[in-house]
């Protein structure tokens, strides 16, 4: 059996012009949204030391081709592609592993997160105490169906009560976090919904800021309420188990 290719751990980190911020955007069949979103991200971070990584999770439409056509227009743009569909969390991890920046920003690829909010999260992360590792967005005036909002409210309430992660909206894709902290976390599918709890487990601090939310204008959601519920049940038990098995060493000193 041929050996599986290694993940792109840190190839770009040896370049002398490392950006400060790496924006990671997972996309799957987002042909109608991806190009405009890339332009919006570049505009939002104008003047910043930046790279933009779109990770195409084996789209069946022309998402990848549209992004590749933008590389000349947006020099900061990098396009990574999966050869098999692996899900949103794996696409985020692929982007973080390949990122050169020490600060990661994630956004959903459907255009519902407003990139104009992202620099504010980055500044909050940079100006916070050393232990602050993640600043998450909390969507205000969500532009989703009533059923989706109700399901999200229930799911967030149950998760927050069981995990005590202080987060009101872990489903918001807009987050800023430290790359090093993320790479210390155990990986599993759907980890993107449990980043606050896992950061706290490692002894980091988290914070949250209100952000905007826009209606989806192209494509369709990749999740259903039933599918999300089924995954959340097993994920919650798994994260609770990880919390129960955490043992922190306190301050580490070299002797």
PDB file of C-alpha atoms in Angstrom:
ATOM      1  CA  UNK A   1       0.000   0.000   0.000  1.00  0.00           C
ATOM      2  CA  UNK A   2       1.489   3.406  -0.943  1.00  0.00           C
ATOM      3  CA  UNK A   3       2.425   5.656   1.929  1.00  0.00           C
ATOM      4  CA  UNK A   4       0.027   8.543   2.543  1.00  0.00           C
ATOM      5  CA  UNK A   5       1.515  11.968   1.763  1.00  0.00           C
ATOM      6  CA  UNK A   6       2.646  13.938   4.787  1.00  0.00           C
ATOM      7  CA  UNK A   7       0.653  17.006   5.794  1.00  0.00           C
ATOM      8  CA  UNK A   8       2.256  20.395   4.973  1.00  0.00           C
ATOM      9  CA  UNK A   9       3.558  21.058   8.469  1.00  0.00           C
ATOM     10  CA  UNK A  10       5.653  24.183   8.138  1.00  0.00           C
ATOM     11  CA  UNK A  11       7.254  24.462   4.718  1.00  0.00           C
ATOM     12  CA  UNK A  12       6.625  28.186   4.386  1.00  0.00           C
ATOM     13  CA  UNK A  13       7.902  29.176   7.815  1.00  0.00           C
ATOM     14  CA  UNK A  14      11.527  29.343   6.622  1.00  0.00           C
ATOM     15  CA  UNK A  15      10.880  32.264   4.270  1.00  0.00           C
ATOM     16  CA  UNK A  16      12.482  35.555   5.389  1.00  0.00           C
ATOM     17  CA  UNK A  17       9.257  37.521   4.866  1.00  0.00           C
ATOM     18  CA  UNK A  18       6.892  35.768   7.219  1.00  0.00           C
ATOM     19  CA  UNK A  19       3.552  37.587   7.533  1.00  0.00           C
ATOM     20  CA  UNK A  20       2.173  38.487  10.939  1.00  0.00           C
ATOM     21  CA  UNK A  21      -1.346  37.229  10.160  1.00  0.00           C
ATOM     22  CA  UNK A  22      -2.483  34.213   8.161  1.00  0.00           C
ATOM     23  CA  UNK A  23      -6.166  34.166   7.186  1.00  0.00           C
ATOM     24  CA  UNK A  24      -7.398  30.599   6.669  1.00  0.00           C
ATOM     25  CA  UNK A  25     -10.646  30.003   4.767  1.00  0.00           C
ATOM     26  CA  UNK A  26     -12.009  26.473   4.223  1.00  0.00           C
ATOM     27  CA  UNK A  27     -14.184  26.188   1.103  1.00  0.00           C
ATOM     28  CA  UNK A  28     -16.265  23.435  -0.452  1.00  0.00           C
ATOM     29  CA  UNK A  29     -18.394  24.166  -3.517  1.00  0.00           C
ATOM     30  CA  UNK A  30     -18.343  27.932  -2.905  1.00  0.00           C
ATOM     31  CA  UNK A  31     -17.782  29.053  -6.497  1.00  0.00           C
ATOM     32  CA  UNK A  32     -20.150  31.980  -6.149  1.00  0.00           C
ATOM     33  CA  UNK A  33     -18.662  33.356  -2.912  1.00  0.00           C
ATOM     34  CA  UNK A  34     -14.947  32.534  -2.822  1.00  0.00           C
ATOM     35  CA  UNK A  35     -13.506  35.159  -5.180  1.00  0.00           C
ATOM     36  CA  UNK A  36     -15.418  38.105  -3.710  1.00  0.00           C
ATOM     37  CA  UNK A  37     -14.567  36.918  -0.197  1.00  0.00           C
ATOM     38  CA  UNK A  38     -10.859  36.833  -1.052  1.00  0.00           C
ATOM     39  CA  UNK A  39     -11.056  40.415  -2.308  1.00  0.00           C
ATOM     40  CA  UNK A  40     -12.900  41.514   0.832  1.00  0.00           C
ATOM     41  CA  UNK A  41     -10.271  39.925   3.083  1.00  0.00           C
ATOM     42  CA  UNK A  42      -7.450  41.640   1.205  1.00  0.00           C
ATOM     43  CA  UNK A  43      -9.251  44.987   1.507  1.00  0.00           C
ATOM     44  CA  UNK A  44     -10.010  44.518   5.224  1.00  0.00           C
ATOM     45  CA  UNK A  45      -6.343  43.871   5.993  1.00  0.00           C
ATOM     46  CA  UNK A  46      -4.868  46.492   3.655  1.00  0.00           C
ATOM     47  CA  UNK A  47      -1.602  47.709   5.161  1.00  0.00           C
ATOM     48  CA  UNK A  48      -1.180  44.624   7.342  1.00  0.00           C
ATOM     49  CA  UNK A  49       1.495  41.942   7.044  1.00  0.00           C
ATOM     50  CA  UNK A  50      -0.762  39.240   5.651  1.00  0.00           C
ATOM     51  CA  UNK A  51      -1.232  36.016   3.735  1.00  0.00           C
ATOM     52  CA  UNK A  52      -4.587  34.524   2.731  1.00  0.00           C
ATOM     53  CA  UNK A  53      -4.911  30.750   2.517  1.00  0.00           C
ATOM     54  CA  UNK A  54      -7.999  29.283   0.885  1.00  0.00           C
ATOM     55  CA  UNK A  55      -8.198  25.526   1.427  1.00  0.00           C
ATOM     56  CA  UNK A  56     -10.385  23.875  -1.184  1.00  0.00           C
ATOM     57  CA  UNK A  57     -11.844  20.703   0.311  1.00  0.00           C
ATOM     58  CA  UNK A  58     -12.116  18.850  -3.010  1.00  0.00           C
ATOM     59  CA  UNK A  59     -14.908  21.005  -4.454  1.00  0.00           C
ATOM     60  CA  UNK A  60     -16.936  19.587  -7.318  1.00  0.00           C
ATOM     61  CA  UNK A  61     -17.543  23.008  -8.893  1.00  0.00           C
ATOM     62  CA  UNK A  62     -15.026  25.567 -10.186  1.00  0.00           C
ATOM     63  CA  UNK A  63     -14.173  27.073  -6.775  1.00  0.00           C
ATOM     64  CA  UNK A  64     -10.514  26.114  -7.166  1.00  0.00           C
ATOM     65  CA  UNK A  65     -10.211  27.532 -10.682  1.00  0.00           C
ATOM     66  CA  UNK A  66     -11.788  30.833  -9.648  1.00  0.00           C
ATOM     67  CA  UNK A  67      -9.372  31.194  -6.740  1.00  0.00           C
ATOM     68  CA  UNK A  68      -6.323  30.332  -8.835  1.00  0.00           C
ATOM     69  CA  UNK A  69      -7.356  33.001 -11.348  1.00  0.00           C
ATOM     70  CA  UNK A  70      -7.122  35.589  -8.528  1.00  0.00           C
ATOM     71  CA  UNK A  71      -3.500  34.955  -7.576  1.00  0.00           C
ATOM     72  CA  UNK A  72      -2.151  37.636  -9.909  1.00  0.00           C
ATOM     73  CA  UNK A  73      -4.657  40.160  -8.542  1.00  0.00           C
ATOM     74  CA  UNK A  74      -4.033  39.285  -4.874  1.00  0.00           C
ATOM     75  CA  UNK A  75      -0.333  38.490  -4.303  1.00  0.00           C
ATOM     76  CA  UNK A  76      -1.019  37.450  -0.684  1.00  0.00           C
ATOM     77  CA  UNK A  77      -3.354  34.671  -1.837  1.00  0.00           C
ATOM     78  CA  UNK A  78      -2.334  31.027  -1.508  1.00  0.00           C
ATOM     79  CA  UNK A  79      -4.587  28.186  -2.651  1.00  0.00           C
ATOM     80  CA  UNK A  80      -4.316  24.725  -1.134  1.00  0.00           C
ATOM     81  CA  UNK A  81      -6.393  21.790  -2.318  1.00  0.00           C
ATOM     82  CA  UNK A  82      -7.417  18.480  -0.774  1.00  0.00           C
ATOM     83  CA  UNK A  83      -7.486  15.480  -3.099  1.00  0.00           C
ATOM     84  CA  UNK A  84     -10.351  14.001  -1.053  1.00  0.00           C
ATOM     85  CA  UNK A  85     -13.166  15.716   0.835  1.00  0.00           C
ATOM     86  CA  UNK A  86     -12.211  15.743   4.535  1.00  0.00           C
ATOM     87  CA  UNK A  87     -14.493  18.322   6.143  1.00  0.00           C
ATOM     88  CA  UNK A  88     -14.253  21.835   7.525  1.00  0.00           C
ATOM     89  CA  UNK A  89     -12.068  21.077  10.545  1.00  0.00           C
ATOM     90  CA  UNK A  90      -9.482  19.229   8.481  1.00  0.00           C
ATOM     91  CA  UNK A  91      -9.412  22.068   5.955  1.00  0.00           C
ATOM     92  CA  UNK A  92      -8.803  24.558   8.771  1.00  0.00           C
ATOM     93  CA  UNK A  93      -5.990  22.378  10.127  1.00  0.00           C
ATOM     94  CA  UNK A  94      -4.439  22.056   6.675  1.00  0.00           C
ATOM     95  CA  UNK A  95      -4.381  25.843   6.416  1.00  0.00           C
ATOM     96  CA  UNK A  96      -2.941  26.331   9.907  1.00  0.00           C
ATOM     97  CA  UNK A  97      -0.195  23.774   9.283  1.00  0.00           C
ATOM     98  CA  UNK A  98       0.792  25.529   6.053  1.00  0.00           C
ATOM     99  CA  UNK A  99       0.478  29.047   7.514  1.00  0.00           C
ATOM    100  CA  UNK A 100       3.528  31.260   8.005  1.00  0.00           C
ATOM    101  CA  UNK A 101       1.965  33.752  10.415  1.00  0.00           C
ATOM    102  CA  UNK A 102       1.943  33.437  14.183  1.00  0.00           C
ATOM    103  CA  UNK A 103      -1.660  34.723  14.330  1.00  0.00           C
ATOM    104  CA  UNK A 104      -4.385  32.798  12.514  1.00  0.00           C
ATOM    105  CA  UNK A 105      -7.753  34.206  11.478  1.00  0.00           C
ATOM    106  CA  UNK A 106     -10.457  31.817  10.276  1.00  0.00           C
ATOM    107  CA  UNK A 107     -13.614  32.699   8.359  1.00  0.00           C
ATOM    108  CA  UNK A 108     -16.337  30.558   6.849  1.00  0.00           C
ATOM    109  CA  UNK A 109     -16.106  30.290   3.073  1.00  0.00           C
ATOM    110  CA  UNK A 110     -19.756  31.118   2.391  1.00  0.00           C
ATOM    111  CA  UNK A 111     -19.330  34.880   2.834  1.00  0.00           C
ATOM    112  CA  UNK A 112     -21.617  35.164   5.883  1.00  0.00           C
ATOM    113  CA  UNK A 113     -18.752  36.283   8.147  1.00  0.00           C
ATOM    114  CA  UNK A 114     -17.828  39.911   7.436  1.00  0.00           C
ATOM    115  CA  UNK A 115     -14.047  40.213   6.904  1.00  0.00           C
ATOM    116  CA  UNK A 116     -14.240  43.848   8.086  1.00  0.00           C
ATOM    117  CA  UNK A 117     -14.645  42.479  11.642  1.00  0.00           C
ATOM    118  CA  UNK A 118     -11.472  40.394  11.499  1.00  0.00           C
ATOM    119  CA  UNK A 119      -8.804  43.068  12.172  1.00  0.00           C
ATOM    120  CA  UNK A 120     -10.629  44.021  15.381  1.00  0.00           C
ATOM    121  CA  UNK A 121     -10.295  40.456  16.678  1.00  0.00           C
ATOM    122  CA  UNK A 122      -6.603  40.434  15.769  1.00  0.00           C
ATOM    123  CA  UNK A 123      -5.971  43.681  17.633  1.00  0.00           C
ATOM    124  CA  UNK A 124      -7.793  42.349  20.707  1.00  0.00           C
ATOM    125  CA  UNK A 125      -5.627  39.239  20.625  1.00  0.00           C
ATOM    126  CA  UNK A 126      -2.408  41.226  20.236  1.00  0.00           C
ATOM    127  CA  UNK A 127      -3.254  43.697  22.993  1.00  0.00           C
ATOM    128  CA  UNK A 128      -4.438  41.072  25.472  1.00  0.00           C
ATOM    129  CA  UNK A 129      -2.437  39.374  28.219  1.00  0.00           C
ATOM    130  CA  UNK A 130       0.181  36.743  27.261  1.00  0.00           C
ATOM    131  CA  UNK A 131      -2.126  33.879  28.190  1.00  0.00           C
ATOM    132  CA  UNK A 132      -4.860  35.053  25.772  1.00  0.00           C
ATOM    133  CA  UNK A 133      -4.776  32.605  22.873  1.00  0.00           C
ATOM    134  CA  UNK A 134      -8.154  32.998  21.169  1.00  0.00           C
ATOM    135  CA  UNK A 135     -10.616  35.803  20.451  1.00  0.00           C
ATOM    136  CA  UNK A 136     -13.834  34.472  18.967  1.00  0.00           C
ATOM    137  CA  UNK A 137     -16.669  36.244  17.228  1.00  0.00           C
ATOM    138  CA  UNK A 138     -20.243  36.121  18.493  1.00  0.00           C
ATOM    139  CA  UNK A 139     -22.730  36.668  15.687  1.00  0.00           C
ATOM    140  CA  UNK A 140     -25.212  39.482  16.233  1.00  0.00           C
ATOM    141  CA  UNK A 141     -28.538  39.564  14.330  1.00  0.00           C
ATOM    142  CA  UNK A 142     -27.895  36.243  12.625  1.00  0.00           C
ATOM    143  CA  UNK A 143     -29.086  35.997   9.042  1.00  0.00           C
ATOM    144  CA  UNK A 144     -30.172  32.349   9.151  1.00  0.00           C
ATOM    145  CA  UNK A 145     -33.480  30.501   9.122  1.00  0.00           C
ATOM    146  CA  UNK A 146     -35.521  30.393  12.323  1.00  0.00           C
ATOM    147  CA  UNK A 147     -34.981  26.627  12.616  1.00  0.00           C
ATOM    148  CA  UNK A 148     -31.238  26.987  12.311  1.00  0.00           C
ATOM    149  CA  UNK A 149     -31.114  29.765  14.909  1.00  0.00           C
ATOM    150  CA  UNK A 150     -33.194  27.767  17.387  1.00  0.00           C
ATOM    151  CA  UNK A 151     -31.066  24.647  16.919  1.00  0.00           C
ATOM    152  CA  UNK A 152     -27.902  26.730  17.346  1.00  0.00           C
ATOM    153  CA  UNK A 153     -29.228  28.386  20.503  1.00  0.00           C
ATOM    154  CA  UNK A 154     -30.047  25.021  22.066  1.00  0.00           C
ATOM    155  CA  UNK A 155     -26.760  23.464  21.008  1.00  0.00           C
ATOM    156  CA  UNK A 156     -24.712  26.369  22.299  1.00  0.00           C
ATOM    157  CA  UNK A 157     -26.576  26.334  25.603  1.00  0.00           C
ATOM    158  CA  UNK A 158     -26.033  22.607  26.186  1.00  0.00           C
ATOM    159  CA  UNK A 159     -22.373  22.775  25.177  1.00  0.00           C
ATOM    160  CA  UNK A 160     -21.677  25.824  27.350  1.00  0.00           C
ATOM    161  CA  UNK A 161     -23.320  24.208  30.385  1.00  0.00           C
ATOM    162  CA  UNK A 162     -21.462  20.903  30.014  1.00  0.00           C
ATOM    163  CA  UNK A 163     -18.039  22.228  28.992  1.00  0.00           C
ATOM    164  CA  UNK A 164     -18.050  25.517  30.932  1.00  0.00           C
ATOM    165  CA  UNK A 165     -16.205  27.186  28.045  1.00  0.00           C
ATOM    166  CA  UNK A 166     -17.868  30.642  28.511  1.00  0.00           C
ATOM    167  CA  UNK A 167     -18.605  30.794  24.758  1.00  0.00           C
ATOM    168  CA  UNK A 168     -22.067  31.804  23.539  1.00  0.00           C
ATOM    169  CA  UNK A 169     -21.471  31.031  19.853  1.00  0.00           C
ATOM    170  CA  UNK A 170     -18.767  28.514  18.984  1.00  0.00           C
ATOM    171  CA  UNK A 171     -20.396  28.009  15.586  1.00  0.00           C
ATOM    172  CA  UNK A 172     -19.129  31.400  14.422  1.00  0.00           C
ATOM    173  CA  UNK A 173     -16.343  30.731  11.932  1.00  0.00           C
ATOM    174  CA  UNK A 174     -14.689  34.094  12.555  1.00  0.00           C
ATOM    175  CA  UNK A 175     -11.918  33.597  15.112  1.00  0.00           C
ATOM    176  CA  UNK A 176      -8.395  34.883  15.754  1.00  0.00           C
ATOM    177  CA  UNK A 177      -5.980  32.626  17.601  1.00  0.00           C
ATOM    178  CA  UNK A 178      -2.299  31.899  18.084  1.00  0.00           C
ATOM    179  CA  UNK A 179      -0.957  29.234  15.738  1.00  0.00           C
ATOM    180  CA  UNK A 180       1.270  27.694  18.387  1.00  0.00           C
ATOM    181  CA  UNK A 181      -1.669  27.286  20.782  1.00  0.00           C
ATOM    182  CA  UNK A 182      -3.848  25.644  18.121  1.00  0.00           C
ATOM    183  CA  UNK A 183      -1.149  23.105  17.293  1.00  0.00           C
ATOM    184  CA  UNK A 184      -1.028  22.036  20.951  1.00  0.00           C
ATOM    185  CA  UNK A 185      -4.657  20.898  20.814  1.00  0.00           C
ATOM    186  CA  UNK A 186      -5.740  17.307  20.086  1.00  0.00           C
ATOM    187  CA  UNK A 187      -7.204  17.057  16.601  1.00  0.00           C
ATOM    188  CA  UNK A 188     -10.550  15.456  15.732  1.00  0.00           C
ATOM    189  CA  UNK A 189     -13.264  16.123  13.180  1.00  0.00           C
ATOM    190  CA  UNK A 190     -15.460  19.114  14.124  1.00  0.00           C
ATOM    191  CA  UNK A 191     -12.763  20.480  16.455  1.00  0.00           C
ATOM    192  CA  UNK A 192     -13.548  23.985  15.140  1.00  0.00           C
ATOM    193  CA  UNK A 193     -16.669  24.046  17.371  1.00  0.00           C
ATOM    194  CA  UNK A 194     -14.692  23.217  20.514  1.00  0.00           C
ATOM    195  CA  UNK A 195     -11.670  25.487  20.271  1.00  0.00           C
ATOM    196  CA  UNK A 196     -12.593  27.630  23.330  1.00  0.00           C
ATOM    197  CA  UNK A 197     -13.007  24.572  25.595  1.00  0.00           C
ATOM    198  CA  UNK A 198      -9.785  22.991  24.346  1.00  0.00           C
ATOM    199  CA  UNK A 199      -7.837  26.240  24.718  1.00  0.00           C
ATOM    200  CA  UNK A 200      -9.010  26.499  28.330  1.00  0.00           C
ATOM    201  CA  UNK A 201      -8.015  22.870  28.871  1.00  0.00           C
ATOM    202  CA  UNK A 202      -4.435  23.770  27.915  1.00  0.00           C
ATOM    203  CA  UNK A 203      -4.385  26.686  30.354  1.00  0.00           C
ATOM    204  CA  UNK A 204      -4.919  29.481  27.840  1.00  0.00           C
ATOM    205  CA  UNK A 205      -7.441  32.314  28.144  1.00  0.00           C
ATOM    206  CA  UNK A 206     -10.175  33.143  25.630  1.00  0.00           C
ATOM    207  CA  UNK A 207     -12.281  36.217  24.869  1.00  0.00           C
ATOM    208  CA  UNK A 208     -15.235  37.033  22.620  1.00  0.00           C
ATOM    209  CA  UNK A 209     -16.390  40.079  20.672  1.00  0.00           C
ATOM    210  CA  UNK A 210     -19.664  40.786  18.825  1.00  0.00           C
ATOM    211  CA  UNK A 211     -19.396  40.555  15.040  1.00  0.00           C
ATOM    212  CA  UNK A 212     -21.767  41.001  12.142  1.00  0.00           C
ATOM    213  CA  UNK A 213     -23.457  38.261  10.164  1.00  0.00           C
ATOM    214  CA  UNK A 214     -24.638  38.369   6.562  1.00  0.00           C
ATOM    215  CA  UNK A 215     -27.211  36.355   4.616  1.00  0.00           C
ATOM    216  CA  UNK A 216     -25.943  33.638   2.341  1.00  0.00           C
ATOM    217  CA  UNK A 217     -26.320  34.829  -1.249  1.00  0.00           C
ATOM    218  CA  UNK A 218     -24.854  31.856  -3.145  1.00  0.00           C
ATOM    219  CA  UNK A 219     -24.486  28.121  -2.671  1.00  0.00           C
ATOM    220  CA  UNK A 220     -26.056  26.085   0.107  1.00  0.00           C
ATOM    221  CA  UNK A 221     -25.242  25.074   3.679  1.00  0.00           C
ATOM    222  CA  UNK A 222     -23.101  21.963   4.108  1.00  0.00           C
ATOM    223  CA  UNK A 223     -24.763  21.065   7.419  1.00  0.00           C
ATOM    224  CA  UNK A 224     -28.234  19.961   8.505  1.00  0.00           C
ATOM    225  CA  UNK A 225     -29.686  20.373  11.999  1.00  0.00           C
ATOM    226  CA  UNK A 226     -30.010  16.598  12.412  1.00  0.00           C
ATOM    227  CA  UNK A 227     -26.504  15.893  11.159  1.00  0.00           C
ATOM    228  CA  UNK A 228     -25.022  18.556  13.419  1.00  0.00           C
ATOM    229  CA  UNK A 229     -26.948  17.190  16.420  1.00  0.00           C
ATOM    230  CA  UNK A 230     -25.756  13.626  15.834  1.00  0.00           C
ATOM    231  CA  UNK A 231     -22.114  14.708  15.599  1.00  0.00           C
ATOM    232  CA  UNK A 232     -22.426  17.012  18.611  1.00  0.00           C
ATOM    233  CA  UNK A 233     -23.579  14.227  20.951  1.00  0.00           C
ATOM    234  CA  UNK A 234     -20.441  12.129  20.468  1.00  0.00           C
ATOM    235  CA  UNK A 235     -18.179  15.184  20.257  1.00  0.00           C
ATOM    236  CA  UNK A 236     -19.450  16.560  23.570  1.00  0.00           C
ATOM    237  CA  UNK A 237     -18.745  13.310  25.371  1.00  0.00           C
ATOM    238  CA  UNK A 238     -15.287  13.199  23.790  1.00  0.00           C
ATOM    239  CA  UNK A 239     -14.384  16.737  24.848  1.00  0.00           C
ATOM    240  CA  UNK A 240     -15.733  16.126  28.351  1.00  0.00           C
ATOM    241  CA  UNK A 241     -13.483  13.070  28.539  1.00  0.00           C
ATOM    242  CA  UNK A 242     -10.493  15.136  27.378  1.00  0.00           C
ATOM    243  CA  UNK A 243     -11.249  17.718  30.057  1.00  0.00           C
ATOM    244  CA  UNK A 244     -11.428  15.011  32.732  1.00  0.00           C
ATOM    245  CA  UNK A 245      -8.020  13.657  31.691  1.00  0.00           C
ATOM    246  CA  UNK A 246      -6.213  17.005  31.616  1.00  0.00           C
ATOM    247  CA  UNK A 247      -3.344  17.480  34.063  1.00  0.00           C
ATOM    248  CA  UNK A 248      -1.439  20.759  33.868  1.00  0.00           C
ATOM    249  CA  UNK A 249       2.103  21.046  35.269  1.00  0.00           C
ATOM    250  CA  UNK A 250       1.905  24.631  36.434  1.00  0.00           C
ATOM    251  CA  UNK A 251       4.891  26.824  35.630  1.00  0.00           C
ATOM    252  CA  UNK A 252       7.640  25.038  33.711  1.00  0.00           C
ATOM    253  CA  UNK A 253      11.212  26.083  34.532  1.00  0.00           C
ATOM    254  CA  UNK A 254      14.477  24.954  33.008  1.00  0.00           C
ATOM    255  CA  UNK A 255      16.857  23.619  35.648  1.00  0.00           C
TER     256      UNK A 255
END
